[in-house]
Short mmCIF file of C-alpha atoms in Angstrom, two decimals:
data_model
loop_
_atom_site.label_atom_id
_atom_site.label_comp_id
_atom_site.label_asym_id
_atom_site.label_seq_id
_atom_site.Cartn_x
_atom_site.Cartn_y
_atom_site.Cartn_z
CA UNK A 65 14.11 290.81 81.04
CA UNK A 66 10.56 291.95 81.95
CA UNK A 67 9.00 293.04 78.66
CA UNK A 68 5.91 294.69 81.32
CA UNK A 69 8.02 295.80 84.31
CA UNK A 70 6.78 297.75 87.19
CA UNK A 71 5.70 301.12 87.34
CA UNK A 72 8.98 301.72 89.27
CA UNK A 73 11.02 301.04 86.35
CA UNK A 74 9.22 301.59 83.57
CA UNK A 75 8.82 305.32 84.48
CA UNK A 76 12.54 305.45 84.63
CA UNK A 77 12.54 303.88 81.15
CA UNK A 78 9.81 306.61 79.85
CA UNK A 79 12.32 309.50 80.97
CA UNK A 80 15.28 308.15 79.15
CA UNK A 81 13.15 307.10 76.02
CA UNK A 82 11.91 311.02 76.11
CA UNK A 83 15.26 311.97 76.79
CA UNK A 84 16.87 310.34 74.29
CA UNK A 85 14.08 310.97 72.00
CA UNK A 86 14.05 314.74 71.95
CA UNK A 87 16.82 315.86 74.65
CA UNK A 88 14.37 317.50 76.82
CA UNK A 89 14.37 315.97 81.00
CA UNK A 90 11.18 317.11 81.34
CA UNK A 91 8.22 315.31 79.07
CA UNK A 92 4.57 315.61 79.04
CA UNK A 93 2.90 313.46 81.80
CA UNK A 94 -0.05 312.95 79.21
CA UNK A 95 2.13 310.78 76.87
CA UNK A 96 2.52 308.06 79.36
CA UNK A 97 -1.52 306.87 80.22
CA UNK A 98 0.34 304.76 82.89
CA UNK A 99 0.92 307.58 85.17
CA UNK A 100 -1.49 310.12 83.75
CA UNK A 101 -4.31 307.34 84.83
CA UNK A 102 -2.79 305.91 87.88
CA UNK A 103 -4.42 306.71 90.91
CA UNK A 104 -1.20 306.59 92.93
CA UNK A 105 0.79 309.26 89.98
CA UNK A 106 2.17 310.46 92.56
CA UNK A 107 4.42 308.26 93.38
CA UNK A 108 6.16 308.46 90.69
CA UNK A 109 6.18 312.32 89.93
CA UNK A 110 7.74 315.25 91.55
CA UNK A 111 7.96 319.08 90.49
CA UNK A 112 10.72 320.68 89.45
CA UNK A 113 11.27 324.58 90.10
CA UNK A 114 9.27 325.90 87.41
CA UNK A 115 6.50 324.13 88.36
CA UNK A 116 6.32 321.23 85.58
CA UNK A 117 5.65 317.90 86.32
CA UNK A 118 8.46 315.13 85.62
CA UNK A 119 9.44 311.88 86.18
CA UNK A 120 10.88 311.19 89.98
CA UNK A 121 13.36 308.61 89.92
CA UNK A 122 16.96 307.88 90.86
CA UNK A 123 19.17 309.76 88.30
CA UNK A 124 20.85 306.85 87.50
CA UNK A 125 17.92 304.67 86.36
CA UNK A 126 17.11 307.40 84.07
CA UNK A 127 20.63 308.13 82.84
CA UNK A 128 22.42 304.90 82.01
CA UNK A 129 19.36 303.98 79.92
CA UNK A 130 19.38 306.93 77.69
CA UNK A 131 22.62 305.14 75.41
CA UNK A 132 19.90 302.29 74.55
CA UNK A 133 17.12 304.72 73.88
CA UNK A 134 19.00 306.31 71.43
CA UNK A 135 20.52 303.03 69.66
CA UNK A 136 16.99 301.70 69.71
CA UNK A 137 14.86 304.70 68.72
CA UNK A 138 11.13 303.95 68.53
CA UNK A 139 7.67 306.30 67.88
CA UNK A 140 6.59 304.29 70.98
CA UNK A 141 8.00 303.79 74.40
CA UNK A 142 8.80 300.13 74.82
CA UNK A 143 10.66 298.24 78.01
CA UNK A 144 13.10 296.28 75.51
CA UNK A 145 16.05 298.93 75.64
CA UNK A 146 15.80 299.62 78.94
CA UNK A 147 15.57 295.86 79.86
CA UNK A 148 19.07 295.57 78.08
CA UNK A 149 20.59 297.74 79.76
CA UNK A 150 19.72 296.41 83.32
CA UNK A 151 20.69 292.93 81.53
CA UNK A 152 23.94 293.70 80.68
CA UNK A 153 24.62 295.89 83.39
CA UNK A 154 24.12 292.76 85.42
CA UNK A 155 26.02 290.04 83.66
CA UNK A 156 28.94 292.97 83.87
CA UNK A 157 28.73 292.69 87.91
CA UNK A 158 28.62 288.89 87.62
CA UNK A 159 31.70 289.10 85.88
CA UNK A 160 33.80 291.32 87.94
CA UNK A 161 32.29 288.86 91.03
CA UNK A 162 34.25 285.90 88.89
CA UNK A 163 37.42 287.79 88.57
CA UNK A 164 37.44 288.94 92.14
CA UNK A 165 37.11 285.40 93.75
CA UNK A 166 39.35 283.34 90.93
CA UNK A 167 42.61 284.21 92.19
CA UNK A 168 41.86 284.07 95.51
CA UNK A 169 40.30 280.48 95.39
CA UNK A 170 40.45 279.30 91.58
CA UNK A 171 38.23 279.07 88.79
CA UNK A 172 35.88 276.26 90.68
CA UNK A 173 34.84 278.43 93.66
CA UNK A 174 34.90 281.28 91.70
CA UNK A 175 32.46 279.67 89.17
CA UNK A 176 29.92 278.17 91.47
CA UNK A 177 29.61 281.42 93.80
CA UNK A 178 29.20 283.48 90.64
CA UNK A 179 26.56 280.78 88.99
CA UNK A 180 24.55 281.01 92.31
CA UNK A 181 25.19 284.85 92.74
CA UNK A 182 23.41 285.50 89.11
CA UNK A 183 20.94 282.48 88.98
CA UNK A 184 19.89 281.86 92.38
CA UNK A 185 19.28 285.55 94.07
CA UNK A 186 16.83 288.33 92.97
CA UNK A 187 20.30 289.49 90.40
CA UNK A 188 18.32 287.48 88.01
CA UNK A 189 14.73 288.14 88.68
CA UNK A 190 14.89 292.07 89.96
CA UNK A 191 18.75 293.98 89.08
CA UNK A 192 18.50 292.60 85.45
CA UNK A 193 14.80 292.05 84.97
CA UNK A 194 14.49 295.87 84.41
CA UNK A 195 15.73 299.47 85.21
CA UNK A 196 15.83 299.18 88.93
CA UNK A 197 18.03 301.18 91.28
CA UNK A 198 19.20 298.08 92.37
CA UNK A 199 20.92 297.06 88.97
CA UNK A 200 23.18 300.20 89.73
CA UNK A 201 23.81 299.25 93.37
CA UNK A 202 24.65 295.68 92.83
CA UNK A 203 27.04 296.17 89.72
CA UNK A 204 28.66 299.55 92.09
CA UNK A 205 29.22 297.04 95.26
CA UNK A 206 30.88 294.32 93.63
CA UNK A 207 32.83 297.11 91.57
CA UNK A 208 33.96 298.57 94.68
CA UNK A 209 34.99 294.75 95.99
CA UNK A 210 36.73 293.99 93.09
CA UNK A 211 38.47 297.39 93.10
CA UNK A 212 39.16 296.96 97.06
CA UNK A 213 40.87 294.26 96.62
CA UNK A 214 43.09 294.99 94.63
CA UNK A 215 43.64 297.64 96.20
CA UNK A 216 42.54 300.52 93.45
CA UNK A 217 41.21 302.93 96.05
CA UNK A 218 39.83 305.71 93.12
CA UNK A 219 37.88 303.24 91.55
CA UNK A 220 36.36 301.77 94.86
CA UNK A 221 35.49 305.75 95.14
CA UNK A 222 33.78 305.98 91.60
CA UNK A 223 32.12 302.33 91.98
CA UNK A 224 31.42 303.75 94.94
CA UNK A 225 29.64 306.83 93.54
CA UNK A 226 27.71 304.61 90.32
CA UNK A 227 25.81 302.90 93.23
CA UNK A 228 24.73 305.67 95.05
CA UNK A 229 23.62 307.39 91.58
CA UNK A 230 21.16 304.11 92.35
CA UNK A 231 20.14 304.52 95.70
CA UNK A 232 21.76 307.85 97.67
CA UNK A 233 22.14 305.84 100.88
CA UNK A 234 24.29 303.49 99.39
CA UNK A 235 26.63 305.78 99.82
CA UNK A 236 26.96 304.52 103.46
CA UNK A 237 28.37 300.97 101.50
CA UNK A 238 31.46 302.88 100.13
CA UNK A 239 32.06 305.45 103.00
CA UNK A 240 32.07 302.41 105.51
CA UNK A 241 34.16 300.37 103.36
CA UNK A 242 36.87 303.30 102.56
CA UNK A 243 37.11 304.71 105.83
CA UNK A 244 36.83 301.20 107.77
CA UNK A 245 39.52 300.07 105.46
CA UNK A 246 42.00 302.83 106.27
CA UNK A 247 41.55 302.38 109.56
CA UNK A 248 42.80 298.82 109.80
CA UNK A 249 45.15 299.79 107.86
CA UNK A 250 46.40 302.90 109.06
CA UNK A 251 46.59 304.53 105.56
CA UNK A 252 44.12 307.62 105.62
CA UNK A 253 45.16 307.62 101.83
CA UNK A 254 42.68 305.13 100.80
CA UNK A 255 39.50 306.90 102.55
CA UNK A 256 41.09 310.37 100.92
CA UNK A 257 41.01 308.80 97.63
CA UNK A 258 37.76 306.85 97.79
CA UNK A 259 36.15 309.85 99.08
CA UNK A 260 37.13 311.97 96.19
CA UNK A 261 36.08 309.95 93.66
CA UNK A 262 32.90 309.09 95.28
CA UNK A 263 32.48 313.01 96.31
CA UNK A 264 33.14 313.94 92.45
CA UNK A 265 30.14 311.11 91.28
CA UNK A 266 27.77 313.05 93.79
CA UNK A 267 28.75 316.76 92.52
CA UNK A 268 28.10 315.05 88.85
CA UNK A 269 25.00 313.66 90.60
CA UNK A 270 23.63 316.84 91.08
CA UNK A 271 24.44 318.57 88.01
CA UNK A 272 21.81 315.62 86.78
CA UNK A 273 19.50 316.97 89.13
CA UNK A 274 20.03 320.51 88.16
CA UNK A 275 19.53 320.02 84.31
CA UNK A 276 16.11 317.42 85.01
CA UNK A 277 14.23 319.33 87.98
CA UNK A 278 16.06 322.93 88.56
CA UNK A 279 17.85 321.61 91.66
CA UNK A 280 21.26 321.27 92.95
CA UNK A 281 19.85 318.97 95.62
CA UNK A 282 20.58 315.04 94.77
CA UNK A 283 17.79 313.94 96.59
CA UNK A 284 15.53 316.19 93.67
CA UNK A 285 14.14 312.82 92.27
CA UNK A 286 12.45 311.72 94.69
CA UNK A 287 10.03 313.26 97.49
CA UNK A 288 12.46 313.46 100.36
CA UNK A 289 9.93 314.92 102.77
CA UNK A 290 8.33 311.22 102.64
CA UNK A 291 11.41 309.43 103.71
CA UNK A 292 12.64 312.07 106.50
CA UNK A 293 8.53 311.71 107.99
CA UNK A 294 9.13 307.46 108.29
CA UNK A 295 11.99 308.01 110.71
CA UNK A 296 9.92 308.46 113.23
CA UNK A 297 7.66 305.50 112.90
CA UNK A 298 10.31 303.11 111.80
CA UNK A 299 13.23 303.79 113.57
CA UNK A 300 12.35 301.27 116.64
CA UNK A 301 9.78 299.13 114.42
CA UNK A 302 11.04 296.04 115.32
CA UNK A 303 8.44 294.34 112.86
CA UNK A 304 9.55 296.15 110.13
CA UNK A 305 13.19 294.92 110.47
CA UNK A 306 12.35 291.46 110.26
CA UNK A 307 10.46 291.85 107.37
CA UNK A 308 13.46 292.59 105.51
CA UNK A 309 14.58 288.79 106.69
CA UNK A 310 11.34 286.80 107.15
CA UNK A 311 8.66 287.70 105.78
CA UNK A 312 6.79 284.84 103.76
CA UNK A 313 7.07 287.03 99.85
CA UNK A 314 9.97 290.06 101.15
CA UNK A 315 12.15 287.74 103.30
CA UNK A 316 15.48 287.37 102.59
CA UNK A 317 15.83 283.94 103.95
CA UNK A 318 13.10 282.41 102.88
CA UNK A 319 14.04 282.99 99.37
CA UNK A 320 18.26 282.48 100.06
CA UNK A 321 18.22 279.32 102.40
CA UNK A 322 22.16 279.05 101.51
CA UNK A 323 22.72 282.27 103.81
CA UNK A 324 21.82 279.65 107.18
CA UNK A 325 24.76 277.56 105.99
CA UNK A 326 27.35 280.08 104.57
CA UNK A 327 27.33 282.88 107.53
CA UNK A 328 28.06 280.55 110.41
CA UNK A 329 31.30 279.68 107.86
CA UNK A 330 31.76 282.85 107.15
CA UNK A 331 31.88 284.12 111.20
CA UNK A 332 34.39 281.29 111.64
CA UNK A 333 36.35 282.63 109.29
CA UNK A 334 35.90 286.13 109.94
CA UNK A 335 39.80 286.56 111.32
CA UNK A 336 41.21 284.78 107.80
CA UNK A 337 38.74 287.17 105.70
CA UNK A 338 40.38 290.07 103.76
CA UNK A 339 39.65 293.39 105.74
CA UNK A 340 37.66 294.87 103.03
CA UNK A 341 35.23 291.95 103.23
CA UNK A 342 34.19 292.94 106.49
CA UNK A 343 34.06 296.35 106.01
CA UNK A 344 32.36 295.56 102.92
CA UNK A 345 29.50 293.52 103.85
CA UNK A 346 29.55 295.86 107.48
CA UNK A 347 28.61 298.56 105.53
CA UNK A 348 25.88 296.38 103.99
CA UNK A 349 24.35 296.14 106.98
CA UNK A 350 24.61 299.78 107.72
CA UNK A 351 22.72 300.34 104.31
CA UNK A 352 20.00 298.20 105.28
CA UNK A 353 19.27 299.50 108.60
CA UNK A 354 19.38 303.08 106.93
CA UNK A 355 16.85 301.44 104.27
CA UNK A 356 14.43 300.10 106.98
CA UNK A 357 14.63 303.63 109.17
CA UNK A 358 13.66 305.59 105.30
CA UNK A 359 11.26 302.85 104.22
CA UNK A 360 8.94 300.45 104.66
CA UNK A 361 10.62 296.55 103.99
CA UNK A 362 8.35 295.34 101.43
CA UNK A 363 9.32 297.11 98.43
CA UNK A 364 6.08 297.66 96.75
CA UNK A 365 5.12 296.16 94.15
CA UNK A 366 5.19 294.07 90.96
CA UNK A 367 8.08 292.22 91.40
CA UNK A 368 9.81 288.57 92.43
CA UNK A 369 11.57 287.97 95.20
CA UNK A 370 13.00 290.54 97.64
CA UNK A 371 14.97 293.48 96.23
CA UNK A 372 15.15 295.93 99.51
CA UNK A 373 17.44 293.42 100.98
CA UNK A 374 19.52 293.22 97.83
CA UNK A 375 22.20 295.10 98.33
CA UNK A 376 22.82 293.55 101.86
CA UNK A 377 22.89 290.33 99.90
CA UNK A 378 25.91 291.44 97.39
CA UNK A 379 27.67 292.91 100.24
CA UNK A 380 28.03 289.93 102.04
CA UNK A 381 28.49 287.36 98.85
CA UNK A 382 32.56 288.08 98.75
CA UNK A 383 33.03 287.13 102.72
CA UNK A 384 31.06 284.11 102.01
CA UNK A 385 31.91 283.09 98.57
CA UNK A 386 35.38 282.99 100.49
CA UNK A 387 34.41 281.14 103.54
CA UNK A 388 32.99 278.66 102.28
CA UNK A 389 35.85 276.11 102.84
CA UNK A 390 34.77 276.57 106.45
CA UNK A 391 31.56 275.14 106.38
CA UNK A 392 30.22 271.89 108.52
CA UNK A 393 29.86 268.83 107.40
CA UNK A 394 26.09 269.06 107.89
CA UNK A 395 26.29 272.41 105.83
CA UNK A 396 28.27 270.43 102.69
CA UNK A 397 25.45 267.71 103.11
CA UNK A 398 22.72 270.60 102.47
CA UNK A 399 25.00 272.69 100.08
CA UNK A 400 23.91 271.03 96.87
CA UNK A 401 20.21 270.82 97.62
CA UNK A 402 19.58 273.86 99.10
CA UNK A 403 21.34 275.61 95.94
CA UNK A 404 19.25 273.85 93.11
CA UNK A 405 16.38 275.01 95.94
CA UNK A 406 17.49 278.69 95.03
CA UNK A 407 17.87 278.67 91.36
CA UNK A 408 14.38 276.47 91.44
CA UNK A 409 12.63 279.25 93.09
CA UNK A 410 14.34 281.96 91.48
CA UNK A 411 13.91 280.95 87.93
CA UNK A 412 10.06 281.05 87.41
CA UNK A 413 10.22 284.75 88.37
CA UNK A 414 12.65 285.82 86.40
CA UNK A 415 12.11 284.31 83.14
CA UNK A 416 8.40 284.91 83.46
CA UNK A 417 5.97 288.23 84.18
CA UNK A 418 2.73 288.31 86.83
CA UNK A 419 4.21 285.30 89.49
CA UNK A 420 3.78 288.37 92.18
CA UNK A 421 2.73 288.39 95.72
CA UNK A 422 0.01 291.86 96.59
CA UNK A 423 1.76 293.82 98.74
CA UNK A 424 -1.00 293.51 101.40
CA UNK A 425 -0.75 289.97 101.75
CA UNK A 426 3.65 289.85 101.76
CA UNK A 427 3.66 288.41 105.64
CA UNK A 428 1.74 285.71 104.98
CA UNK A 429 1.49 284.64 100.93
CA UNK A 430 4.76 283.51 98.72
CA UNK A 431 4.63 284.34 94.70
CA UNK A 432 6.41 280.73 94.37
CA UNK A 433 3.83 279.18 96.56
CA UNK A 434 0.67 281.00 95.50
CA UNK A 435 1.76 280.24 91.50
CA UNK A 436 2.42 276.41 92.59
CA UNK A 437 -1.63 276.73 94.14
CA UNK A 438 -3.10 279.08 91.40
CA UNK A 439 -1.02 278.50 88.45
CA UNK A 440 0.49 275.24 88.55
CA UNK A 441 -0.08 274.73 84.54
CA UNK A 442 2.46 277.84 83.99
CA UNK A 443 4.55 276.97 86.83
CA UNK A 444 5.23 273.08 87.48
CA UNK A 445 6.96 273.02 83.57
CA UNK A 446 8.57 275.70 84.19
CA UNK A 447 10.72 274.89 87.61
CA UNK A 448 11.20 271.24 86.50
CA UNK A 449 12.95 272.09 83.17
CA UNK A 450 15.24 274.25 85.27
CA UNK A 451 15.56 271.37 87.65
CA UNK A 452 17.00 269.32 84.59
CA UNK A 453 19.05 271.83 83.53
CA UNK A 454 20.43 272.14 87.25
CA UNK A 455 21.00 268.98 87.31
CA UNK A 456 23.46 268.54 84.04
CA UNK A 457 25.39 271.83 85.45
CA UNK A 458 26.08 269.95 88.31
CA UNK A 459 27.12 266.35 85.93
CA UNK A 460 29.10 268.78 84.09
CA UNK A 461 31.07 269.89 87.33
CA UNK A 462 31.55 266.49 88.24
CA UNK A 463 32.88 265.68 84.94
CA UNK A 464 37.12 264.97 84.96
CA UNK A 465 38.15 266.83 81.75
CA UNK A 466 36.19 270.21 83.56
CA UNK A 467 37.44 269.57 86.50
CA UNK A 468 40.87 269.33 85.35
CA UNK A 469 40.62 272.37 83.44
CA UNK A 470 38.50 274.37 86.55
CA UNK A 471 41.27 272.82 88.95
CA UNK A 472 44.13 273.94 87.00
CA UNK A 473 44.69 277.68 88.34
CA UNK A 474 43.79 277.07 91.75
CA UNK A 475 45.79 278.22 94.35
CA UNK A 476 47.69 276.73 97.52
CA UNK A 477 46.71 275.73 100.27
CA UNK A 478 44.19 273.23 99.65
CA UNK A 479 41.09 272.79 101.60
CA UNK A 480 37.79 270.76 100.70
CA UNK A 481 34.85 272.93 100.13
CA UNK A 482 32.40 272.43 97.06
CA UNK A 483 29.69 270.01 98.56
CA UNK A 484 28.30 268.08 95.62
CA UNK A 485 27.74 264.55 97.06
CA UNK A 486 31.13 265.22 98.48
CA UNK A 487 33.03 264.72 94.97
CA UNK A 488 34.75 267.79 94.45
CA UNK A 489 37.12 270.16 95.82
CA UNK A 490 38.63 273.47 95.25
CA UNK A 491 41.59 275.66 96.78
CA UNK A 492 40.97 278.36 98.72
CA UNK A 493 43.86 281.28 99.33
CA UNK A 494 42.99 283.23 102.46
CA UNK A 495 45.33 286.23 102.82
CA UNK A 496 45.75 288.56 105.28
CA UNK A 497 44.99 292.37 104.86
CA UNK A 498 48.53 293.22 104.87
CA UNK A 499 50.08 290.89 102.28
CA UNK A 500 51.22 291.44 99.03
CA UNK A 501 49.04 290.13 96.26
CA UNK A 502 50.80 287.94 93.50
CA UNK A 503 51.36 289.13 89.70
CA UNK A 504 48.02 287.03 88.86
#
């Protein structure tokens, strides 16, 4: 966890301190020098009805933080508690990501997908580095995945809601997912009960808003006005889109090379997929086009990695954690490599502070790149000790007593699918919408 996170977060991390400290939403600007000097405050600060300035951040930055605050008291405000939080909060969605894909294709898939999924993606280096929205949206997506399938529609509604106590929009994940859902299914009940529970997190969302800033409105954390004015000049910015994929520091691609071989396997498979999959990482999609019409793609600053693109990311991770048995051969022959690539280029960031990109430069300049260049004394150590340890995860896999024990719960029928020099195989189960899941 970031022990000096970014404005973004750390202001989130002041409010729940002072929250936690004295009970009052609303502290004094002049205790935190970082916004009272900053020459962009504003930012970070909105007004609430009376007229007072306070923090303006996504409820649920500020709220799930205040527990640790209060465990942790201190005289001064310090990143550590907060930094917890979005640590655990994290390992929680990695977790539920494991117990989602091992009984549909056995502890070996389910292992390796959830290894990469919190060591080789911004999980690592932005949801748990610190109090981001995104550590909300990522642990309420795979919530609502795990819930889908198995087939707990209230809780896909209240994972549903935690997410969108993150980010608002993200609403769009569980309201695509719910009703899209139904739909193939023909069972309005699930969209009626998802919606409810989501619908109750956003009342409780704006009784938040309410106590902090005087407002019913959810959107009272941040300045909405802003958002509503980009819509205009993003809406058909073509260059802006791409940014969210390609761009050298922002892109999602050049930091998650494994996406060019697992979404060609994961369109072949798209028919076998589970329906909620594909409503699932559809209404990924729809959150990130709703994320490039509010906003610009690059994120700001002060962190590693992309984060803007996150959530698309975890929205699409179930459909091709579960494809991957339908990959090329040329695709197992680049698995391996491409996936120590990821954790590689991951790592540095999120085990160390100030390997950042400016956000002028993000087209054109990569914080891996630019540390290898500038920094290579802090960097070079650094990524080859996580090579090594790569490297014996991978000897471990390969070893006969784990892969006995890995092999033992997975299910039938058998297909080849965990490239690593072509040595090991797993089981994956594809079943249709409509079938019956077993008692495991």
């Amino acid at each position: 966890m970031s022990t000096n996170p970014s404005p973004d977060a750390f202001t989130a991390d002041f409010a729940a301190w002072h929250i936690a400290r004295s009970g009052d939403p609303v502290p004094d600007i002049s205790d935190f020098p970082l916004l009272d000097d900053n020459s962009i405050r504003e930012t970070w600060i909105v007004e609430t009805t009376d007229g007072r300035e306070a923090v303006g951040r996504a409820p649920g930055v500020i709220a799930v933080a205040v527990p640790a605050y209060a465990l942790l008291p201190s005289t001064v405000i310090s990143a550590v508690p907060g930094g917890l939080t979005a640590a655990l909060l994290s390992a929680a969605a990695v977790v539920l990501l494991f117990l989602l894909l091992r009984d549909r294709t056995g502890s070996r898939t389910a292992l390796v997908a959830a290894g990469l999924f919190a060591f080789a993606t911004p999980v690592w280096s932005v949801a748990a580095d610190a109090m981001w929205p995104h550590t909300l949206t990522t642990l309420g997506i795979v919530g609502m995945a795990w819930a889908a399938d198995r087939r707990r529609w209230w809780l896909v509604g209240l994972f549903g809601g935690f997410a969108l106590w993150g980010r608002l929009h993200a609403a769009l994940v569980c309201a695509v997912l719910g009703v899209g859902t139904a739909g193939s299914r023909r069972l309005p009940g699930i969209a009626v009960r998802a919606g409810v529970a989501g619908g109750a997190m956003l009342a409780l969302m704006s009784v938040w808003t309410r106590w902090m800033y005087g407002s019913w409105d959810p959107t009272s954390g941040y300045r909405a006005g802003d958002f509503g004015d980009n819509v205009t000049d993003n809406a058909f910015n073509i260059l802006n889109y791409l940014g969210f994929l390609v761009s050298a520091d922002r892109g999602l691609l050049w930091w998650s090379p494994l996406l060019v071989l697992l979404v060609p396997a994961a369109w072949r498979n798209r028919r076998e997929l589970p329906d909620w999959s594909r409503w699932l990482a559809l209404g990924g999609l729809s959150y990130l086009v709703s994320q490039a019409v509010l906003n610009r793609f690059s994120g700001g600053d002060q962190f590693y990695g992309y984060r803007t693109s996150l959530e698309l990311l975890v929205s699409i991770t179930p459909a091709l954690a579960l494809s991957a048995h339908r990959m090329s051969d040329r695709a197992r022959r680049w698995f391996t490599p491409l996936a120590v690539l990821q954790v590689v280029l991951i790592a540095p960031g999120a085990v160390r502070d100030g390997f950042y990109s400016p956000v002028a430069d993000v087209w054109w300049r990569n914080a891996f790149l630019d540390a290898l260049v500038l920094r290579p004394l802090d960097l070079i150590p650094l990524a080859a000790c996580v090579l090594v340890v790569a490297m014996l995860a991978l000897r471990l896999l390969r070893h006969p007593r784990v892969s006995r024990m890995l092999e033992a719960d997975a299910p039938t029928p058998c297909h080849s699918v965990g490239p690593v020099s072509g040595e090991w195989t797993t089981a994956v189960e594809s079943r249709s919408s409509d079938q019956p899941r077993g008692p495991g």
